[in-house]
Tab-separated table of C-alpha atoms in Angstrom:
chain	number	residue	atom	x	y	z
A	1446	MET	CA	-22.375	-49.869	63.736
A	1447	PRO	CA	-22.009	-47.193	61.074
A	1448	GLU	CA	-19.493	-48.009	58.400
A	1449	ILE	CA	-17.922	-46.566	55.275
A	1450	LYS	CA	-16.984	-48.316	52.055
A	1451	ILE	CA	-14.053	-46.944	50.090
A	1452	ASP	CA	-14.030	-47.708	46.387
A	1453	GLU	CA	-10.343	-48.420	45.687
A	1454	MET	CA	-10.878	-48.074	41.957
A	1455	ARG	CA	-11.973	-44.461	42.427
A	1456	CYS	CA	-9.740	-43.392	45.342
A	1457	LYS	CA	-6.702	-41.384	44.261
A	1458	GLY	CA	-5.086	-41.298	47.696
A	1459	CYS	CA	-5.368	-37.533	48.239
A	1460	GLU	CA	-5.788	-38.027	52.025
A	1461	LEU	CA	-8.405	-35.287	52.341
A	1462	CYS	CA	-10.750	-37.784	54.074
A	1463	VAL	CA	-8.017	-38.583	56.594
A	1464	THR	CA	-7.888	-34.924	57.630
A	1465	ALA	CA	-11.694	-34.569	57.542
A	1466	CYS	CA	-12.528	-37.485	59.861
A	1467	PRO	CA	-13.099	-36.120	63.392
A	1468	LYS	CA	-12.493	-39.578	64.914
A	1469	GLN	CA	-9.374	-40.462	62.872
A	1470	CYS	CA	-11.066	-43.591	61.532
A	1471	ILE	CA	-9.401	-43.408	58.121
A	1472	GLY	CA	-5.788	-44.220	57.392
A	1473	MET	CA	-3.830	-44.847	54.236
A	1474	SER	CA	-3.201	-48.301	52.840
A	1475	ASP	CA	0.404	-49.325	52.231
A	1476	VAL	CA	-0.573	-51.467	49.258
A	1477	PHE	CA	-0.895	-50.020	45.767
A	1478	SER	CA	-4.370	-50.092	44.257
A	1479	VAL	CA	-4.961	-51.281	40.683
A	1480	THR	CA	-4.999	-47.631	39.579
A	1481	GLY	CA	-1.537	-47.012	41.072
A	1482	TYR	CA	-2.340	-45.009	44.190
A	1483	TYR	CA	-2.133	-45.770	47.900
A	1484	PRO	CA	-5.851	-45.695	48.648
A	1485	ALA	CA	-7.555	-44.674	51.870
A	1486	LYS	CA	-8.389	-47.460	54.305
A	1487	PHE	CA	-11.131	-47.736	56.949
A	1488	SER	CA	-8.672	-48.445	59.760
A	1489	LYS	CA	-10.706	-47.773	62.940
A	1490	PRO	CA	-14.265	-48.988	62.248
A	1491	GLU	CA	-15.231	-49.039	65.923
A	1492	ALA	CA	-14.966	-45.229	66.263
A	1493	CYS	CA	-17.010	-44.327	63.171
A	1494	THR	CA	-20.159	-42.303	63.871
A	1495	GLY	CA	-21.431	-42.222	60.285
A	1496	CYS	CA	-21.155	-38.406	60.098
A	1497	ALA	CA	-20.242	-38.633	56.389
A	1498	LEU	CA	-17.779	-35.724	56.519
A	1499	CYS	CA	-15.304	-37.937	54.634
A	1500	ALA	CA	-17.868	-38.348	51.864
A	1501	GLN	CA	-18.439	-34.583	51.822
A	1502	ILE	CA	-14.774	-33.804	51.159
A	1503	CYS	CA	-13.957	-36.753	48.856
A	1504	PRO	CA	-13.365	-35.229	45.396
A	1505	ASP	CA	-13.823	-38.569	43.639
A	1506	LEU	CA	-17.036	-39.781	45.315
A	1507	ALA	CA	-15.158	-42.893	46.401
A	1508	ILE	CA	-16.743	-43.140	49.862
A	1509	GLU	CA	-20.160	-44.550	50.666
A	1510	VAL	CA	-21.408	-44.150	54.220
A	1511	TYR	CA	-23.897	-46.528	55.850
A	1512	LYS	CA	-25.784	-46.165	59.092
A	1513	GLU	CA	-28.139	-48.494	60.858
A	1514	GLU	CA	-31.831	-47.864	60.285
A	1515	PRO	CA	-33.300	-45.801	63.127
A	1516	VAL	CA	-35.387	-47.995	65.437
A	1517	LYS	CA	-39.039	-46.926	65.431
A	1518	LYS	CA	-40.451	-46.636	68.957
B	592	MET	CA	-28.176	-50.561	56.538
B	593	LEU	CA	-29.192	-47.102	55.462
B	594	GLN	CA	-26.972	-45.365	52.933
B	595	VAL	CA	-26.233	-41.848	54.180
B	596	ASN	CA	-24.840	-40.360	50.986
B	597	ARG	CA	-25.760	-41.156	47.407
B	598	ARG	CA	-24.182	-40.223	44.138
B	599	PRO	CA	-26.394	-37.477	42.640
B	600	LYS	CA	-28.352	-38.556	39.571
B	601	SER	CA	-27.134	-35.506	37.648
B	602	LEU	CA	-23.568	-36.760	37.914
B	603	LEU	CA	-22.760	-39.609	35.560
B	604	ASP	CA	-21.218	-42.734	37.054
B	605	VAL	CA	-17.781	-42.313	35.517
B	606	LYS	CA	-14.358	-41.831	37.031
B	607	MET	CA	-13.173	-38.210	36.867
B	608	HIS	CA	-9.881	-37.309	35.238
B	609	TYR	CA	-8.927	-34.717	37.856
B	610	CYS	CA	-5.681	-34.937	39.839
B	611	PRO	CA	-5.772	-36.345	43.389
B	612	GLY	CA	-7.137	-33.716	45.795
B	613	CYS	CA	-8.522	-31.419	43.096
B	614	GLY	CA	-11.525	-29.372	44.203
B	615	HIS	CA	-13.374	-29.723	40.898
B	616	GLY	CA	-14.726	-33.147	41.847
B	617	ILE	CA	-16.256	-31.746	45.034
B	618	VAL	CA	-17.879	-28.783	43.273
B	619	HIS	CA	-19.152	-30.990	40.423
B	620	ARG	CA	-20.910	-33.139	43.000
B	621	LEU	CA	-22.382	-30.101	44.784
B	622	VAL	CA	-23.711	-28.619	41.521
B	623	ALA	CA	-25.226	-31.989	40.582
B	624	GLU	CA	-26.833	-32.313	44.033
B	625	CYS	CA	-28.359	-28.820	43.643
B	626	LEU	CA	-29.768	-29.717	40.216
B	627	ASP	CA	-31.265	-32.902	41.698
B	628	GLU	CA	-32.716	-31.284	44.786
B	629	LEU	CA	-34.262	-28.367	42.883
B	630	GLU	CA	-35.591	-30.842	40.298
B	631	VAL	CA	-34.272	-28.854	37.347
B	632	ALA	CA	-31.834	-31.416	35.902
B	633	SER	CA	-34.096	-32.153	32.932
B	634	ARG	CA	-34.081	-28.500	31.824
B	635	ALA	CA	-30.565	-27.563	32.948
B	636	VAL	CA	-27.928	-26.482	30.439
B	637	GLY	CA	-24.334	-26.096	31.561
B	638	VAL	CA	-21.478	-24.275	29.922
B	639	ALA	CA	-18.107	-25.973	30.352
B	640	PRO	CA	-15.064	-23.683	30.277
B	641	VAL	CA	-11.570	-23.974	28.922
B	642	GLY	CA	-9.409	-25.298	31.727
B	643	CYS	CA	-9.214	-28.543	33.661
B	644	SER	CA	-13.016	-28.713	33.817
B	645	VAL	CA	-13.275	-28.578	30.019
B	646	PHE	CA	-14.513	-32.176	30.206
B	647	ALA	CA	-17.354	-31.258	32.586
B	648	ASP	CA	-19.733	-32.457	29.865
B	649	HIS	CA	-18.410	-35.975	30.471
B	650	TYR	CA	-19.602	-35.832	34.064
B	651	PHE	CA	-22.872	-33.895	34.219
B	652	ALA	CA	-25.996	-35.728	33.111
B	653	CYS	CA	-27.603	-32.505	31.834
B	654	ASP	CA	-27.108	-30.745	28.481
B	655	MET	CA	-23.684	-29.144	28.213
B	656	ILE	CA	-21.974	-26.801	25.789
B	657	GLN	CA	-18.239	-26.253	25.802
B	658	GLY	CA	-17.438	-22.608	25.292
B	659	ALA	CA	-14.459	-20.680	23.964
B	660	HIS	CA	-11.997	-19.491	26.597
B	661	GLY	CA	-13.675	-17.069	28.989
B	662	ARG	CA	-16.920	-16.757	27.021
B	663	GLY	CA	-19.028	-18.847	29.401
B	664	PRO	CA	-21.337	-16.040	30.610
B	665	ALA	CA	-21.821	-14.804	27.007
B	666	ILE	CA	-22.830	-18.294	25.839
B	667	ALA	CA	-25.035	-18.739	28.898
B	668	THR	CA	-26.675	-15.378	28.057
B	669	GLY	CA	-27.507	-16.639	24.579
B	670	ILE	CA	-28.975	-19.899	25.868
B	671	LYS	CA	-30.995	-18.215	28.596
B	672	ARG	CA	-32.395	-15.524	26.273
B	673	SER	CA	-33.404	-17.975	23.556
B	674	LYS	CA	-34.731	-20.606	25.981
B	675	PRO	CA	-35.785	-18.824	29.182
B	676	GLU	CA	-37.303	-22.002	30.610
B	677	CYS	CA	-33.825	-23.576	30.835
B	678	ILE	CA	-31.734	-23.349	33.977
B	679	VAL	CA	-28.364	-22.191	32.690
B	680	PHE	CA	-25.091	-22.315	34.574
B	681	SER	CA	-21.572	-21.450	33.572
B	682	TYR	CA	-18.771	-23.341	35.317
B	683	GLN	CA	-15.464	-21.498	35.135
B	684	GLY	CA	-11.998	-21.344	36.609
B	685	ASP	CA	-10.010	-18.273	37.557
B	686	GLY	CA	-7.929	-18.018	34.390
B	687	ASP	CA	-11.104	-18.364	32.374
B	688	LEU	CA	-13.387	-16.012	34.301
B	689	ALA	CA	-11.025	-13.443	35.787
B	690	SER	CA	-8.500	-13.117	32.968
B	691	ILE	CA	-9.625	-13.612	29.383
B	692	GLY	CA	-13.317	-13.700	30.279
B	693	MET	CA	-13.377	-10.626	32.532
B	694	ALA	CA	-15.321	-8.544	29.987
B	695	GLU	CA	-18.008	-11.205	29.553
B	696	THR	CA	-18.295	-11.698	33.307
B	697	VAL	CA	-18.584	-7.996	34.143
B	698	HIS	CA	-21.070	-7.250	31.381
B	699	SER	CA	-23.241	-10.293	32.114
B	700	ALA	CA	-23.409	-9.070	35.703
B	701	ALA	CA	-24.077	-5.480	34.577
B	702	ARG	CA	-26.946	-6.669	32.358
B	703	SER	CA	-28.118	-8.844	35.283
B	704	GLU	CA	-28.528	-11.869	33.061
B	705	ASN	CA	-30.590	-14.484	34.851
B	706	ILE	CA	-27.808	-17.083	34.955
B	707	THR	CA	-25.756	-18.855	37.618
B	708	VAL	CA	-21.979	-18.692	37.475
B	709	VAL	CA	-19.818	-21.151	39.415
B	710	PHE	CA	-16.342	-19.684	39.741
B	711	ILE	CA	-13.483	-21.912	40.923
B	712	ASN	CA	-10.610	-19.878	42.330
B	713	ASN	CA	-7.478	-21.973	42.908
B	714	SER	CA	-5.036	-19.048	42.555
B	715	ILE	CA	-3.225	-20.572	39.573
B	716	TYR	CA	-3.709	-21.728	35.980
B	717	GLY	CA	-4.292	-25.478	36.193
B	718	MET	CA	-4.539	-27.163	32.815
B	719	THR	CA	-1.901	-25.071	31.067
B	720	GLY	CA	0.748	-25.903	33.641
B	721	GLY	CA	0.760	-23.645	36.683
B	722	GLN	CA	1.212	-20.193	35.179
B	723	MET	CA	0.389	-17.048	37.139
B	724	ALA	CA	-3.347	-16.313	37.181
B	725	PRO	CA	-5.037	-12.981	37.959
B	726	THR	CA	-5.857	-14.475	41.358
B	727	THR	CA	-2.301	-15.613	42.197
B	728	LEU	CA	-1.294	-14.235	45.598
B	729	ILE	CA	1.512	-11.724	46.041
B	730	GLY	CA	4.770	-13.626	46.463
B	731	GLN	CA	3.241	-16.922	45.331
B	732	PRO	CA	5.548	-18.791	42.947
B	733	SER	CA	4.228	-20.075	39.623
B	734	THR	CA	5.924	-21.246	36.439
B	735	THR	CA	5.768	-17.701	35.010
B	736	SER	CA	6.762	-16.061	38.289
B	737	PRO	CA	9.294	-18.535	39.713
B	738	LYS	CA	10.484	-16.081	42.378
B	739	GLY	CA	6.933	-15.263	43.417
B	740	ARG	CA	4.423	-12.725	42.119
B	741	ASP	CA	6.064	-9.299	42.175
B	742	VAL	CA	3.601	-6.404	42.385
B	743	LYS	CA	5.978	-4.104	40.472
B	744	VAL	CA	5.915	-6.407	37.477
B	745	ASN	CA	2.674	-8.370	37.778
B	746	GLY	CA	0.349	-6.147	39.770
B	747	TYR	CA	-2.124	-7.257	42.396
B	748	PRO	CA	-4.562	-10.190	42.624
B	749	ILE	CA	-8.145	-9.537	41.484
B	750	ARG	CA	-10.959	-10.052	43.977
B	751	VAL	CA	-13.855	-10.876	41.684
B	752	CYS	CA	-16.675	-10.862	44.258
B	753	GLU	CA	-15.679	-7.430	45.575
B	754	LEU	CA	-15.343	-6.131	42.012
B	755	LEU	CA	-18.760	-7.342	40.875
B	756	SER	CA	-20.466	-6.236	44.100
B	757	GLN	CA	-20.217	-2.653	42.808
B	758	LEU	CA	-22.578	-3.493	39.949
B	759	ASP	CA	-26.305	-3.078	40.507
B	760	GLY	CA	-26.970	-5.965	38.137
B	761	ALA	CA	-25.149	-8.548	40.253
B	762	ARG	CA	-27.881	-9.906	42.533
B	763	TYR	CA	-26.125	-12.588	44.549
B	764	LEU	CA	-22.396	-12.949	45.141
B	765	GLU	CA	-20.841	-15.230	47.693
B	766	ARG	CA	-17.341	-16.526	48.266
B	767	THR	CA	-16.986	-19.955	49.831
B	768	SER	CA	-14.312	-22.618	50.046
B	769	VAL	CA	-13.983	-26.403	49.846
B	770	HIS	CA	-10.850	-26.916	51.964
B	771	THR	CA	-12.733	-28.535	54.860
B	772	ALA	CA	-15.888	-30.641	55.030
B	773	ALA	CA	-17.711	-27.865	56.899
B	774	HIS	CA	-16.911	-25.403	54.121
B	775	VAL	CA	-18.084	-27.932	51.531
B	776	ILE	CA	-21.497	-28.001	53.230
B	777	LYS	CA	-21.609	-24.170	53.228
B	778	THR	CA	-20.650	-24.121	49.551
B	779	LYS	CA	-23.578	-26.405	48.780
B	780	LYS	CA	-25.930	-23.954	50.504
B	781	ALA	CA	-24.525	-21.036	48.501
B	782	LEU	CA	-24.802	-22.925	45.201
B	783	LYS	CA	-28.367	-23.921	45.979
B	784	LYS	CA	-29.289	-20.317	46.627
B	785	ALA	CA	-27.609	-19.224	43.395
B	786	PHE	CA	-29.689	-21.752	41.444
B	787	GLN	CA	-32.860	-20.864	43.367
B	788	ASN	CA	-32.306	-17.194	42.445
B	789	GLN	CA	-32.271	-18.155	38.796
B	790	ILE	CA	-35.465	-20.217	39.162
B	791	ASP	CA	-37.082	-17.181	40.839
B	792	GLY	CA	-35.827	-14.919	38.028
B	793	LYS	CA	-33.761	-12.696	40.278
B	794	GLY	CA	-30.789	-12.131	37.967
B	795	PHE	CA	-27.044	-12.678	37.949
B	796	SER	CA	-25.826	-14.981	40.722
B	797	MET	CA	-22.245	-16.066	41.221
B	798	VAL	CA	-20.563	-18.304	43.769
B	799	GLU	CA	-16.784	-18.079	44.004
B	800	VAL	CA	-15.287	-21.263	45.443
B	801	LEU	CA	-11.725	-21.314	46.778
B	802	SER	CA	-10.389	-24.656	45.659
B	803	MET	CA	-7.323	-26.876	45.684
B	804	CYS	CA	-4.824	-27.375	42.871
B	805	PRO	CA	-2.138	-29.544	44.540
B	806	THR	CA	-0.415	-30.491	41.295
B	807	ASN	CA	0.362	-26.969	40.155
B	808	LEU	CA	1.045	-25.577	43.603
B	809	ALA	CA	3.366	-28.609	43.990
B	810	ILE	CA	2.145	-29.427	47.506
B	811	ALA	CA	0.197	-32.341	48.994
B	812	PRO	CA	-3.613	-31.969	48.967
B	813	LYS	CA	-3.801	-31.657	52.765
B	814	ASP	CA	-1.111	-28.947	52.681
B	815	ASN	CA	-3.123	-27.237	49.924
B	816	ALA	CA	-6.090	-27.140	52.299
B	817	LYS	CA	-3.784	-25.501	54.865
B	818	PHE	CA	-2.551	-23.086	52.181
B	819	ILE	CA	-6.143	-21.989	51.564
B	820	ALA	CA	-6.814	-21.541	55.280
B	821	GLU	CA	-3.608	-19.646	56.018
B	822	LYS	CA	-2.716	-17.785	52.810
B	823	MET	CA	-5.807	-17.460	50.641
B	824	LEU	CA	-8.487	-16.651	53.223
B	825	PRO	CA	-6.806	-13.404	54.379
B	826	VAL	CA	-6.699	-12.193	50.764
B	827	TYR	CA	-10.052	-13.647	49.741
B	828	PRO	CA	-12.328	-13.374	52.789
B	829	LEU	CA	-15.349	-15.667	52.708
B	830	GLY	CA	-18.877	-14.355	52.937
B	831	VAL	CA	-21.880	-12.988	51.096
B	832	TYR	CA	-20.816	-9.941	49.107
B	833	LYS	CA	-24.191	-9.131	47.713
B	834	ASP	CA	-27.653	-10.463	48.287
B	835	ALA	CA	-30.448	-8.477	46.706
B	836	ASP	CA	-32.924	-10.138	49.120
B	837	ALA	CA	-31.070	-9.046	52.217
B	838	PRO	CA	-32.405	-5.921	53.948
B	839	ALA	CA	-29.115	-4.025	53.624
B	840	ALA	CA	-28.591	-4.653	49.927
B	841	GLY	CA	-25.210	-3.780	48.501
B	842	GLY	CA	-23.267	-4.271	51.726
B	843	LYS	CA	-21.556	-7.310	53.124
């Protein structure tokens, strides 16, 4: 399963990733981060395709995207 | 697991000071990725402007010089002429490039200096507190035009790409945007071409990037992206304004 990791220390809660995700996998947390923002949250992991559009738009490079290694046939 | 995206090596691992939703972070990353992919980071020299990105030297892992307001292309000219092996880029905002630095920009383009200019157009002055910029749209409120920009008093917005496209010295001009992920990917392509042009010695290349400034427009970042799509794009149409390589040079 592809997955994303959101660095809460870097996220400033701008919500641009929420609008960028074509599968609506990202929501906003309702808990303050240490830096004082409501950070983004990976709320629907099962729908993630690992397209990395969220990482493209993130202004603070807070998102890391992981995909499974392609299986060699 | 395979990591799809990686922080570019040319971008230092520090937290940026920009406001939430600011486009500078995106463009910084794209410039750093271009420097990495073209393998020129070790001989790259950047010129940081006056504006929010004045601290760009804190973020790029290449040599940086911070210039006086608007003088980025003039400083870049000096660096490039004295050290032609360096890859020189000037990173500027709209108040910097289109207002106080208009003379330097136009004449660098007219001389076809072999430099790359990254121009961030967010339609407002950012660092100084949301004053009207030369690129502010007609009717757009700012702290110095609270009732909206009035053409009778303040004139019309400047379209820098269209203006420079009249000069023979400007070799590559493109306007892109970073309001959606798809546009971010296109912006990366444009920036890469602008840097490649410099490596190939083709002359003055500039990429104008429409960007977000949610703090000074006093709207949420996602509404700022909508503002770009609905209000800015009709005034600042995206596209290649000049490409000296293209068969029909000088046209769109």
